[in-house]
mmCIF file of C-alpha atoms and ligand atoms in Angstrom:
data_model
loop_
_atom_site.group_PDB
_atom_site.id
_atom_site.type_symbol
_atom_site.label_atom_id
_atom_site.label_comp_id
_atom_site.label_asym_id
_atom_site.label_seq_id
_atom_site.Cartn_x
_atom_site.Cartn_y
_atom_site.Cartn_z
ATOM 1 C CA UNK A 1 12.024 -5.716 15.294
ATOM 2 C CA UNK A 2 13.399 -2.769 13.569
ATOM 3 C CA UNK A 3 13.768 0.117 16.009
ATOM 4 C CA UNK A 4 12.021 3.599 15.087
ATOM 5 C CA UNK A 5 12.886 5.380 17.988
ATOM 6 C CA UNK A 6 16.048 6.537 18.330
ATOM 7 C CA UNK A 7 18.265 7.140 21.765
ATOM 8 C CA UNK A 8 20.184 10.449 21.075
ATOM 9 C CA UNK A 9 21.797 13.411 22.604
ATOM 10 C CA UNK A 10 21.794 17.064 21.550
ATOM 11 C CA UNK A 11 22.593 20.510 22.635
ATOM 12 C CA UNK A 12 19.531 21.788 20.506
ATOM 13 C CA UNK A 13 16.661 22.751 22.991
ATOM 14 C CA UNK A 14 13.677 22.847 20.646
ATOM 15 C CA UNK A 15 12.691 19.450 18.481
ATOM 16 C CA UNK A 16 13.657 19.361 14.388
ATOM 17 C CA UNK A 17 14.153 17.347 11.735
ATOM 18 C CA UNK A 18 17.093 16.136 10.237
ATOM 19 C CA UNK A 19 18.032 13.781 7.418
ATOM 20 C CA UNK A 20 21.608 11.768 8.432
ATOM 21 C CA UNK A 21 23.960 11.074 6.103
ATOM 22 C CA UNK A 22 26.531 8.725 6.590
ATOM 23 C CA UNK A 23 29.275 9.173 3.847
ATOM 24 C CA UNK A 24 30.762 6.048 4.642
ATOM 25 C CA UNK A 25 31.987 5.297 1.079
ATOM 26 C CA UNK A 26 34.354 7.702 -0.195
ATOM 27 C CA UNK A 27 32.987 7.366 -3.727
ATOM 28 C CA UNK A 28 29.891 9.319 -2.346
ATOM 29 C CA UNK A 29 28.691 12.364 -3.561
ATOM 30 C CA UNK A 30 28.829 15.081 -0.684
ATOM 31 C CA UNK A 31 27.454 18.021 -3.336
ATOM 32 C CA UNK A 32 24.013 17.882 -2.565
ATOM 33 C CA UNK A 33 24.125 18.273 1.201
ATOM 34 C CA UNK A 34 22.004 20.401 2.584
ATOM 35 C CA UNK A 35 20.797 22.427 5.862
ATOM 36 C CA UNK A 36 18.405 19.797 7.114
ATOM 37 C CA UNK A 37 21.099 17.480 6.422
ATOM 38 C CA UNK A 38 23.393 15.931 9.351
ATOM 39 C CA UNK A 39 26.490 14.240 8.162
ATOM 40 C CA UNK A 40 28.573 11.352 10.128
ATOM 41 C CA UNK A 41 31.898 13.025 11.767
ATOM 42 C CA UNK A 42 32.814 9.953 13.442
ATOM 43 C CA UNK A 43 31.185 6.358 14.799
ATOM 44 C CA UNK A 44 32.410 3.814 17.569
ATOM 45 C CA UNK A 45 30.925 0.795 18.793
ATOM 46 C CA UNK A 46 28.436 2.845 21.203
ATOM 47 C CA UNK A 47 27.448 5.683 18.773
ATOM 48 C CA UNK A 48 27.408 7.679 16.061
ATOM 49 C CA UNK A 49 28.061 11.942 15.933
ATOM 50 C CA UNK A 50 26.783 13.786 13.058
ATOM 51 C CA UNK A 51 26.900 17.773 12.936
ATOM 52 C CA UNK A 52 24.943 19.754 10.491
ATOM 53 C CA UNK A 53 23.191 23.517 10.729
ATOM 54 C CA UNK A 54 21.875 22.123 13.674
ATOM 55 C CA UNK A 55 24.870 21.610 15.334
ATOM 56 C CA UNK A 56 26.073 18.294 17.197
ATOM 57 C CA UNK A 57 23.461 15.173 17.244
ATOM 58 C CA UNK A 58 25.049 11.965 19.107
ATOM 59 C CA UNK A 59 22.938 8.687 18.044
ATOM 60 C CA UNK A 60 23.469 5.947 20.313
ATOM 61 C CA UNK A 61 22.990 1.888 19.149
ATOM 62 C CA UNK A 62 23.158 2.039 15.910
ATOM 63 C CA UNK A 63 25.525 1.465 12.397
ATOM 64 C CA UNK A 64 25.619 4.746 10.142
ATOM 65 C CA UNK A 65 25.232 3.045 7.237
ATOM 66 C CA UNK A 66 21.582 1.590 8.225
ATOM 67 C CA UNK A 67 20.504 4.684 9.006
ATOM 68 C CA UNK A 68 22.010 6.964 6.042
ATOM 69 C CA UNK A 69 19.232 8.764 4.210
ATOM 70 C CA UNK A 70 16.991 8.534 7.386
ATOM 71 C CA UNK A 71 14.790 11.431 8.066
ATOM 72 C CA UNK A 72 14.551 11.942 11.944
ATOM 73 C CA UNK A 73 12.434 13.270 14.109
ATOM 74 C CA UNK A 74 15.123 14.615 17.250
ATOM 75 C CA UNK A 75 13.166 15.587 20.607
ATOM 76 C CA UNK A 76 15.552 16.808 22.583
ATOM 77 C CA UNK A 77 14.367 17.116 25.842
ATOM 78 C CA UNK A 78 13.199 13.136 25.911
ATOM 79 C CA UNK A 79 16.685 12.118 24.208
ATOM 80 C CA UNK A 80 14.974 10.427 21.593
ATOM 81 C CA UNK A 81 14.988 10.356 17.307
ATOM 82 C CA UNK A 82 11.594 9.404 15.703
ATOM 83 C CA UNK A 83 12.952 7.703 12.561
ATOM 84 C CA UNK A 84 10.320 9.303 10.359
ATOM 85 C CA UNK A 85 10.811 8.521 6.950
ATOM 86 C CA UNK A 86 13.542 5.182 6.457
ATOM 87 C CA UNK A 87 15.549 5.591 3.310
ATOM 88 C CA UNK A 88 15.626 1.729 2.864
ATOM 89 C CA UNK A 89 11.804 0.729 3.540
ATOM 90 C CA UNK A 90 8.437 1.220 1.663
ATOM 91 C CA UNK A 91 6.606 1.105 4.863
ATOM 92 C CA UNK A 92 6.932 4.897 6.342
ATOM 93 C CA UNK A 93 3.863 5.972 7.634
ATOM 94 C CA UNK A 94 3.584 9.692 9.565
ATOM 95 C CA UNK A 95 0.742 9.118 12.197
ATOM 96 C CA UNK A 96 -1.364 12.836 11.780
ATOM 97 C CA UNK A 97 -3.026 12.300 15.372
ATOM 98 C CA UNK A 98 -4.274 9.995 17.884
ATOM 99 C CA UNK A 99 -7.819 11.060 17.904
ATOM 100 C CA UNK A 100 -10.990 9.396 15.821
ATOM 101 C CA UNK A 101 -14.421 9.424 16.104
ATOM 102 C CA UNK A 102 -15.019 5.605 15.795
ATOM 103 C CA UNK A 103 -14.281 2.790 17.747
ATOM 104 C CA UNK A 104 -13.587 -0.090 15.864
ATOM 105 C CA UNK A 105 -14.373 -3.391 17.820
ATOM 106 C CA UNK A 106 -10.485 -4.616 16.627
ATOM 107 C CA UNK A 107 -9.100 -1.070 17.021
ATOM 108 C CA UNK A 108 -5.063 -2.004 16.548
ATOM 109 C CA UNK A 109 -4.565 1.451 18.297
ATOM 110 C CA UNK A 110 -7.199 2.979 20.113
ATOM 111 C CA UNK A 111 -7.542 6.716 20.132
ATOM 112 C CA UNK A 112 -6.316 8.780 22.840
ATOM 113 C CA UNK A 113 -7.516 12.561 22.900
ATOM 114 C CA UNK A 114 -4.360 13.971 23.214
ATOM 115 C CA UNK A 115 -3.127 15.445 19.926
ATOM 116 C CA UNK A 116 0.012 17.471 18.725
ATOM 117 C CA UNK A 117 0.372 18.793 15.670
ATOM 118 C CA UNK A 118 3.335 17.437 13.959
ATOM 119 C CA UNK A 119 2.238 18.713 10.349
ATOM 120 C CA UNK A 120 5.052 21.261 10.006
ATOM 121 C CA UNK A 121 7.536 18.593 10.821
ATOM 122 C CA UNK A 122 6.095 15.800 8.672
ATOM 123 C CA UNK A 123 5.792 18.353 5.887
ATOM 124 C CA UNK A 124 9.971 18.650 6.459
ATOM 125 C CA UNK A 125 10.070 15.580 6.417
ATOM 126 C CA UNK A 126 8.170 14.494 3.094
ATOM 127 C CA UNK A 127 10.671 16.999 1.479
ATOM 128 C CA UNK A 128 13.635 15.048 2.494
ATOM 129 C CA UNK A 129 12.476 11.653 1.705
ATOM 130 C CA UNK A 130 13.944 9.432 -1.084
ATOM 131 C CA UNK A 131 13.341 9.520 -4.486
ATOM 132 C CA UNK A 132 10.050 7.836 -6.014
ATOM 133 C CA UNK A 133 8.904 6.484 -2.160
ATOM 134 C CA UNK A 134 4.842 6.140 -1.233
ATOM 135 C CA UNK A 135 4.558 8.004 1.923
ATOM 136 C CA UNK A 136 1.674 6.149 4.254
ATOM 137 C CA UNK A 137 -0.674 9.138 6.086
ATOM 138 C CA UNK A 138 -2.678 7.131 8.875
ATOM 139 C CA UNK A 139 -4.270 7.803 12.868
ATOM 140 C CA UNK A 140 -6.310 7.969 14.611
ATOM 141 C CA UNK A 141 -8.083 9.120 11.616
ATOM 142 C CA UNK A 142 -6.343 12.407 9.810
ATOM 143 C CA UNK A 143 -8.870 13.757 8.238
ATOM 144 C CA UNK A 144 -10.050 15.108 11.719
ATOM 145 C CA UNK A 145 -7.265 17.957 10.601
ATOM 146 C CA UNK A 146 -9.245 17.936 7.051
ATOM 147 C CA UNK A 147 -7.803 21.044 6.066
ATOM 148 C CA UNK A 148 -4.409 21.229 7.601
ATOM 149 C CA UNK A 149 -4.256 17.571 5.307
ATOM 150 C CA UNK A 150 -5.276 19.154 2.070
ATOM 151 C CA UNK A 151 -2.945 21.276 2.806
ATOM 152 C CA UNK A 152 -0.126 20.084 3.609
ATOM 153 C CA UNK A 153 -0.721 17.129 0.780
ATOM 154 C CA UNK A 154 -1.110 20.331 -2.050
ATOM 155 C CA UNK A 155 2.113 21.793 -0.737
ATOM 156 C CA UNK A 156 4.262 17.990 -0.542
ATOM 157 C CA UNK A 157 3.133 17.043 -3.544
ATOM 158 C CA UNK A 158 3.858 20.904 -5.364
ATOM 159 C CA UNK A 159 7.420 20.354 -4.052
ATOM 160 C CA UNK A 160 8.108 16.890 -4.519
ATOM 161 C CA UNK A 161 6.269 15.595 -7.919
ATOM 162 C CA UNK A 162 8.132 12.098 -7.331
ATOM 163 C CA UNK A 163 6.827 11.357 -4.520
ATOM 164 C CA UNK A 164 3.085 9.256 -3.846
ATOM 165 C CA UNK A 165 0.598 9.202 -0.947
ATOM 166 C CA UNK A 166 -1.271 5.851 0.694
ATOM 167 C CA UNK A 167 -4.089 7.805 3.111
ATOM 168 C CA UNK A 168 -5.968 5.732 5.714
ATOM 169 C CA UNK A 169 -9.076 7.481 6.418
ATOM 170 C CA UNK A 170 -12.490 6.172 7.888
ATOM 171 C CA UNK A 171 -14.001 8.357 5.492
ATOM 172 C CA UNK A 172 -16.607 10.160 7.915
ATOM 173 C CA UNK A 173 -15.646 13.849 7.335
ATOM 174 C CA UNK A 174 -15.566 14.609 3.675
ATOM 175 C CA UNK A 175 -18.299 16.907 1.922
ATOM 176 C CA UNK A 176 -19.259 18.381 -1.194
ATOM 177 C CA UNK A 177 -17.507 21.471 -0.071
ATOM 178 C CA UNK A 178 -14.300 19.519 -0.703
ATOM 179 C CA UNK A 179 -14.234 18.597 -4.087
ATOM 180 C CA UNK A 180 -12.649 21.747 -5.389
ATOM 181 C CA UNK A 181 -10.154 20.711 -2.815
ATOM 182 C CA UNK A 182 -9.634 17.229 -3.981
ATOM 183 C CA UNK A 183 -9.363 18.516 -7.600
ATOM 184 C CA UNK A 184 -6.403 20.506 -6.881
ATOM 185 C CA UNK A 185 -4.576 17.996 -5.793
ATOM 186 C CA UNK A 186 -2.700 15.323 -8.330
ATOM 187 C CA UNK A 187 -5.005 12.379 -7.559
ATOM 188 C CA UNK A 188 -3.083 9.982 -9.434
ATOM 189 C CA UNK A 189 -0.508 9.903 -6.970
ATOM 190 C CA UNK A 190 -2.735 9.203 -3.608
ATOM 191 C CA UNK A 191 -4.285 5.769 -3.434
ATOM 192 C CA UNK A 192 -6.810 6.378 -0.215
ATOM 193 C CA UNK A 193 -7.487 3.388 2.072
ATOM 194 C CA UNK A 194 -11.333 3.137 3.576
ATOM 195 C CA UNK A 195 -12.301 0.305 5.260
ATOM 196 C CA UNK A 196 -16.201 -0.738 4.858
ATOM 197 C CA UNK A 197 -16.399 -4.154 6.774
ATOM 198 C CA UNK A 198 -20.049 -5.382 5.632
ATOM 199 C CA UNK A 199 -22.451 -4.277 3.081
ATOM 200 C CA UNK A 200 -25.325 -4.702 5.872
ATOM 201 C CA UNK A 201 -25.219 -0.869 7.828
ATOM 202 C CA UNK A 202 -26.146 -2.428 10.935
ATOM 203 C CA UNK A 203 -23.189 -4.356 11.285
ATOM 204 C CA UNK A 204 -20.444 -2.032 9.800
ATOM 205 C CA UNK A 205 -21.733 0.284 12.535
ATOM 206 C CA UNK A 206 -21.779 -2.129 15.015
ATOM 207 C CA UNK A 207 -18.243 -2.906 14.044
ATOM 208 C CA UNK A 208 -16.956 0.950 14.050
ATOM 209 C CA UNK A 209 -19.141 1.871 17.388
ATOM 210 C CA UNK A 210 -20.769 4.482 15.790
ATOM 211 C CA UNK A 211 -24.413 4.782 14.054
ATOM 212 C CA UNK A 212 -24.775 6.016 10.913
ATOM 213 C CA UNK A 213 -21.041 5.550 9.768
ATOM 214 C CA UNK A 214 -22.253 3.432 6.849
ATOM 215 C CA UNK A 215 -24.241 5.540 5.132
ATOM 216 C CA UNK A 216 -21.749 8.425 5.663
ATOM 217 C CA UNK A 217 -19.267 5.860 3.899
ATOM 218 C CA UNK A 218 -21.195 5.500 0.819
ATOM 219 C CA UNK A 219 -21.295 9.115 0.441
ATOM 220 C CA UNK A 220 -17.556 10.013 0.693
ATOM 221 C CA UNK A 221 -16.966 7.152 -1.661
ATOM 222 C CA UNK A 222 -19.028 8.450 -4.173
ATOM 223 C CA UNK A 223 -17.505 11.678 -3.656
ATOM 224 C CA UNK A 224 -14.560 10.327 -3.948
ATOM 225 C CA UNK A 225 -15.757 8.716 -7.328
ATOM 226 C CA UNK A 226 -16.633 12.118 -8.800
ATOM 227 C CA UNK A 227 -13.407 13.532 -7.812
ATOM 228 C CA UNK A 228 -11.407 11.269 -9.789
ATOM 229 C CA UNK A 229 -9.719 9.597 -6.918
ATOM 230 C CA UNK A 230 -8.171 6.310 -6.373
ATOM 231 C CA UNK A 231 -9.619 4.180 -3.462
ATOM 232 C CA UNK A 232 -8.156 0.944 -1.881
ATOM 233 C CA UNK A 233 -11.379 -0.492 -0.182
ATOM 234 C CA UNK A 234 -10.325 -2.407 3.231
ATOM 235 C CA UNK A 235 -12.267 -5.298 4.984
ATOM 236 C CA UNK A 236 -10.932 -6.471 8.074
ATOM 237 C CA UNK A 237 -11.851 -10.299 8.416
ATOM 238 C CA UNK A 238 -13.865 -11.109 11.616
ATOM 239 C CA UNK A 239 -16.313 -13.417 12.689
ATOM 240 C CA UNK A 240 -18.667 -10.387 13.126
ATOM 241 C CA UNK A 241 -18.312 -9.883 9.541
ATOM 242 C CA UNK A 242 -17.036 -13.130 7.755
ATOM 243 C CA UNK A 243 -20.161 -15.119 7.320
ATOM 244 C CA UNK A 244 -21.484 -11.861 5.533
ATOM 245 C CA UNK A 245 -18.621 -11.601 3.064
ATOM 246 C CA UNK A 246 -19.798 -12.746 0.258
ATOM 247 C CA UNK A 247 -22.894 -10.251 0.415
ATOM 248 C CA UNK A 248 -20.072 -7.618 0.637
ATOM 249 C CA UNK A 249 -18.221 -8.649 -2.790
ATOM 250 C CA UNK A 250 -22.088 -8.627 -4.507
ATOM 251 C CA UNK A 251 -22.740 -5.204 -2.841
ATOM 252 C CA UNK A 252 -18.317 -4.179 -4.011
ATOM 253 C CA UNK A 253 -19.319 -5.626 -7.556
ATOM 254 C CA UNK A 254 -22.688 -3.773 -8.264
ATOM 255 C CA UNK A 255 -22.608 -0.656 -5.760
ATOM 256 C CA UNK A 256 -18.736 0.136 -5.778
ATOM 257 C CA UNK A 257 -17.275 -1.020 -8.988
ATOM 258 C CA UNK A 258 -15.245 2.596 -9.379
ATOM 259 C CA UNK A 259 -12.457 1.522 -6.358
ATOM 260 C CA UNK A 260 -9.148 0.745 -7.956
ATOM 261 C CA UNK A 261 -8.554 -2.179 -5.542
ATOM 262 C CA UNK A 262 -10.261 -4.186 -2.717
ATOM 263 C CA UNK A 263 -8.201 -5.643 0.574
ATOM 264 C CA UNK A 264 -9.671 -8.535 2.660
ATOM 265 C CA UNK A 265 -7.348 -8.259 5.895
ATOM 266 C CA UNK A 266 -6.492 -10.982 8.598
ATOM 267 C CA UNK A 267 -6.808 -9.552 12.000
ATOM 268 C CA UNK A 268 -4.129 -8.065 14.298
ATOM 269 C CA UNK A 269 -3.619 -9.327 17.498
ATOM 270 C CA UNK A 270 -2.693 -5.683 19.704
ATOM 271 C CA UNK A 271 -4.602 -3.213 20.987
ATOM 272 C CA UNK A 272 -8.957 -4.025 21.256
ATOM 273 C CA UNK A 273 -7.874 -6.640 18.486
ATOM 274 C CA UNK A 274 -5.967 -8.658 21.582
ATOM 275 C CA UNK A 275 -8.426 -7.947 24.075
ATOM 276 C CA UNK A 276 -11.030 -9.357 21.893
ATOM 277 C CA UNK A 277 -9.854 -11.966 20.005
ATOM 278 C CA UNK A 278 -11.434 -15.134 20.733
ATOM 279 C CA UNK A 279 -14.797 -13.417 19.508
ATOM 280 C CA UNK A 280 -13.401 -11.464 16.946
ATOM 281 C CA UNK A 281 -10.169 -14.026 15.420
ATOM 282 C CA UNK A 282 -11.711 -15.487 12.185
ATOM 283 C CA UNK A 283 -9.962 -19.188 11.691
ATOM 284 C CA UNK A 284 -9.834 -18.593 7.667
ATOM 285 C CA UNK A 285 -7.300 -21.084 7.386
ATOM 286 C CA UNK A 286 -10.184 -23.743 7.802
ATOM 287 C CA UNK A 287 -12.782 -21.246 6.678
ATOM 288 C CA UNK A 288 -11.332 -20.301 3.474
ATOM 289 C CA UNK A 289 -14.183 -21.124 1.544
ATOM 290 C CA UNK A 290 -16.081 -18.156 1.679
ATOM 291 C CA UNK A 291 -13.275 -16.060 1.268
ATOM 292 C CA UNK A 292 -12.270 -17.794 -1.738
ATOM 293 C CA UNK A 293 -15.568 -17.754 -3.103
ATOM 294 C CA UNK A 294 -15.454 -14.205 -2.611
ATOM 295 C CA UNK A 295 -12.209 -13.519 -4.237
ATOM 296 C CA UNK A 296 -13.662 -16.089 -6.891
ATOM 297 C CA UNK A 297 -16.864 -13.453 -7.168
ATOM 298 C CA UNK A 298 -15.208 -10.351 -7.032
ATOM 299 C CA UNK A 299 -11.906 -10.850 -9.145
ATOM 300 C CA UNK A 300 -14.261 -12.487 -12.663
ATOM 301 C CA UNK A 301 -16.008 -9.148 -12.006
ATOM 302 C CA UNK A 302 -12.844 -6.697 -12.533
ATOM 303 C CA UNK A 303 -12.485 -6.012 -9.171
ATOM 304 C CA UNK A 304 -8.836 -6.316 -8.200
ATOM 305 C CA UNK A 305 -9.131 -8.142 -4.754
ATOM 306 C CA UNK A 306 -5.927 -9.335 -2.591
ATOM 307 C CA UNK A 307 -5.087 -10.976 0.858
ATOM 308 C CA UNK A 308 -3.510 -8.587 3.540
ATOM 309 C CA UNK A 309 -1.848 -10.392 6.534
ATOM 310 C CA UNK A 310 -2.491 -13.972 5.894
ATOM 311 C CA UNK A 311 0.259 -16.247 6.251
ATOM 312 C CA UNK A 312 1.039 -17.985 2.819
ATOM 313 C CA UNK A 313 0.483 -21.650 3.950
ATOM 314 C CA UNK A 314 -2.965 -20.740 5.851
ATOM 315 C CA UNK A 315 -4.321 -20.024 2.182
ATOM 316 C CA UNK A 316 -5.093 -22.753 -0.378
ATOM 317 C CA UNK A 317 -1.980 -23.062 -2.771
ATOM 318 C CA UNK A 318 -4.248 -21.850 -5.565
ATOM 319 C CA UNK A 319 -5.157 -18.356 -4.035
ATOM 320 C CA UNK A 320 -1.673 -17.928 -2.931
ATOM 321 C CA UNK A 321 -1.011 -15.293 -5.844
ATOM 322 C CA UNK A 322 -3.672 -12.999 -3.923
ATOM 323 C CA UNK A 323 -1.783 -12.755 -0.961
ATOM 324 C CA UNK A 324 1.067 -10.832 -0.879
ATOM 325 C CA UNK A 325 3.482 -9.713 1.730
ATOM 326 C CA UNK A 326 2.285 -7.135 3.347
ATOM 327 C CA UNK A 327 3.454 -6.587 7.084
ATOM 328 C CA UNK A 328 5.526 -3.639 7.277
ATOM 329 C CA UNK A 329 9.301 -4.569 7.397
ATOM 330 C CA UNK A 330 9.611 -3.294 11.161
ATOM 331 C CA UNK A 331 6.763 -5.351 13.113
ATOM 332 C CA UNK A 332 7.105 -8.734 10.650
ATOM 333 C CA UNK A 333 8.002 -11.657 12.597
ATOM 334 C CA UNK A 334 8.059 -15.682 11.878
ATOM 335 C CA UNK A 335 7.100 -18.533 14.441
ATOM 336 C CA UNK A 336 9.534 -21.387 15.235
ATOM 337 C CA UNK A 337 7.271 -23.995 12.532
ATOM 338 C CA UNK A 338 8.726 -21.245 9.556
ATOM 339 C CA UNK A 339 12.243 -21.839 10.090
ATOM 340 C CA UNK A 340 12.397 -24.084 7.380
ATOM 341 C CA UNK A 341 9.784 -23.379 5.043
ATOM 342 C CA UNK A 342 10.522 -23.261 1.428
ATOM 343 C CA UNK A 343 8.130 -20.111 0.675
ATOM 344 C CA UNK A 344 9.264 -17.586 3.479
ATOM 345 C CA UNK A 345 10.686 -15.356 1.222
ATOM 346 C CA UNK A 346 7.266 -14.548 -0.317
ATOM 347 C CA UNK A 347 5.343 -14.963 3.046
ATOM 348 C CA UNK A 348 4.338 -11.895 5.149
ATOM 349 C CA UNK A 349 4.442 -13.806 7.952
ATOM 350 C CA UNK A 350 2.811 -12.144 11.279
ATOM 351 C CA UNK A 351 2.727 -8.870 13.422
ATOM 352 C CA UNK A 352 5.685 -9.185 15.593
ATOM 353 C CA UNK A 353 3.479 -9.218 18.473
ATOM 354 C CA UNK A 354 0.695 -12.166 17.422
ATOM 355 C CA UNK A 355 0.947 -15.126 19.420
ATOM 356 C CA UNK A 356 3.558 -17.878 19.264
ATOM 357 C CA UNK A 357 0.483 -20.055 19.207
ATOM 358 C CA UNK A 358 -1.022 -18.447 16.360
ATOM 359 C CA UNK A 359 -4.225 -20.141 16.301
ATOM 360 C CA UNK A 360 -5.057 -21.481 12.686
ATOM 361 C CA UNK A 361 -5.731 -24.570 12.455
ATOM 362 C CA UNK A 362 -4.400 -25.215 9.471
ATOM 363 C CA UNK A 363 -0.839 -24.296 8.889
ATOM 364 C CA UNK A 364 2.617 -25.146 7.553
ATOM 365 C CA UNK A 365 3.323 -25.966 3.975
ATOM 366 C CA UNK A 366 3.228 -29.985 3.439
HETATM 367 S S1 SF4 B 1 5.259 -21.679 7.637
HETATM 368 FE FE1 SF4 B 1 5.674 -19.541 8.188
HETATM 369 S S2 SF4 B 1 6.921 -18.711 6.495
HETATM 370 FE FE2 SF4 B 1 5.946 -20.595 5.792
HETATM 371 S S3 SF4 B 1 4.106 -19.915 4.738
HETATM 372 FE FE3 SF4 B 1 3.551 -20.455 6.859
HETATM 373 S S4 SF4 B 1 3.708 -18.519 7.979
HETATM 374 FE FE4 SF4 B 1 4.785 -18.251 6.049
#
């Protein structure tokens, strides 16, 4: 797994963020480096020292030139880097908080209460990041911090018009008193993730712990519609909710046709997810008919519909095309049976931490 956390040492007391640069080549251009910027002075075997504005940072166990460009998080009194923002992946995420007001039955990280807020750093941190990247804004659930988001997404995206937003939100606390706010911001460039798991209320609350959440849904989506915004509906597959999904795609088609795209997802095996997984761990892999009669449904009616987290060879050769890669680069893993399969450079494989016996029945490529 790729490490995001960083052992470092530092004379600075209070935490910052820093982007490292590693200079390694001497073809590189030095002109634009700036005060947030740390460059390399010298590397060894053990670690790496870079000095910048903020004086002396010493980054232990790892080569400069994987993490040149790397926006860092430094907290100095724990002797640890957050690698925020990774020059060479599309999966950075900035977690806004721990807290959320649901409790979904396959939580991957359940909330804690405890919350800091790390929106001055992250906003730092946006400013540094590559050129062209989608930043991922997730929880908890952010929009707890509604206005402190709009806010610091207005300002980020002011500064940095090259840069795009993915938002994971349960979509429980918008209101009509935020459309003005929505309008301000560039909603071309923020795709908003909101998972509705059933089209049957009882059940979607029953699957996010929390009564009502369905109908509150409905209205942020169509909200969200009159706003002008982009919306990546997301379904987590379960056996609560798979022998309803087809009722979901009729109730996407008719009720929702507005969302830009729609994401059926396989299930992740950490957090309530592990703790629950024999009654929650949908087998689609020998159940794939009713989610390919739902991609079948939803796609002839203009709804762009995809796969998130299946393995390639659990899916039926000819729905393969709907399923891309998806694991983020740092927590994607293979079992022993993929060593030699021919299509593991398109596969997404599994969370790092699913089990070695991963549980579908059908599997492998033949
Ligand atoms: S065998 Fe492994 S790499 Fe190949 S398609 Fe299945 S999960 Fe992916």
């Amino acid at each position: 797994m790729i490490p995001l956390r960083l052992k470092i040492e530092t004379d600075v007391v209070d935490p910052y963020v820093v982007r490292l640069r590693s200079f390694e080549g001497l073809s590189e251009d030095r002109s634009d480096v700036g005060s947030l910027d740390a460059a390399l002075e010298s590397a060894s075997a053990e670690n790496a020292d870079f000095t910048g504005a903020m004086g002396k940072l010493r980054v232990f166990g790892v080569d400069p030139s994987e993490v040149n460009g790397d926006v860092i998080f430094v907290v100095p009194w724990r002797g640890t880097a957050h690698r925020l923002i990774r020059a060479n992946s599309r999966h950075n995420t900035l977690l806004i908080t721990e807290r959320c007001d649901q409790l979904c039955v396959m939580c991957s990280q359940p909330p804690k209460e405890r919350h800091v807020d790390m929106f001055p750093f992250f906003e730092t941190a946006v400013l540094l990041s590559p050129e062209n990247s989608t930043i991922g804004i997730s929880g908890g659930e952010p929009t707890l911090f509604k206005s402190e988001l709009f806010e610091f997404l207005e300002r980020t995206m002011l500064a940095r018009r090259d840069i795009d937003f993915h938002v994971l939100t349960n979509a429980q606390h918008f209101d009509h008193n935020d459309l003005a706010k929505l309008c301000r911001l560039d909603l071309t460039r923020i795709l908003w993730g909101i998972p509705v798991y059933a089209s049957d209320r009882d059940i979607h609350d029953r699957i996010v712990a929390k009564p009502g959440a369905f109908d509150q849904v409905r209205k942020s989506l169509s909200l969200l519609c009159e706003a002008g915004a982009k919306i990546e509906l997301r379904t987590v597959l379960m056996k609560p909710n798979a022998p309803k999904l087809f009722d979901l795609a009729k109730f996407v088609t008719t009720a929702l046709p507005f969302v830009n795209k729609w994401a059926i997802m396989q299930l992740e095996n950490i957090g309530y997810g592990r703790q629950k997984w024999n009654s929650l761990f949908y087998d689609s892999s020998v159940g794939f008919d009713v989610v390919g009669k739902t991609l079948d449904f939803a796609i002839s009616r203009g709804i762009e519909t995809k796969l998130y987290n299946f393995p390639l060879c659990t899916v039926p050769p000819e729905y393969r095309m709907f399923a891309p890669s998806t694991i983020s680069d740092w927590k994607r893993a293979y079992v022993s049976d993929c060593a030699d399969c021919g299509l593991r450079n398109e596969c997404g494989g599994f969370f790092e931490w699913h089990p070695k016996a991963h549980g579908y029945g059908r599997f492998g490529v033949a």
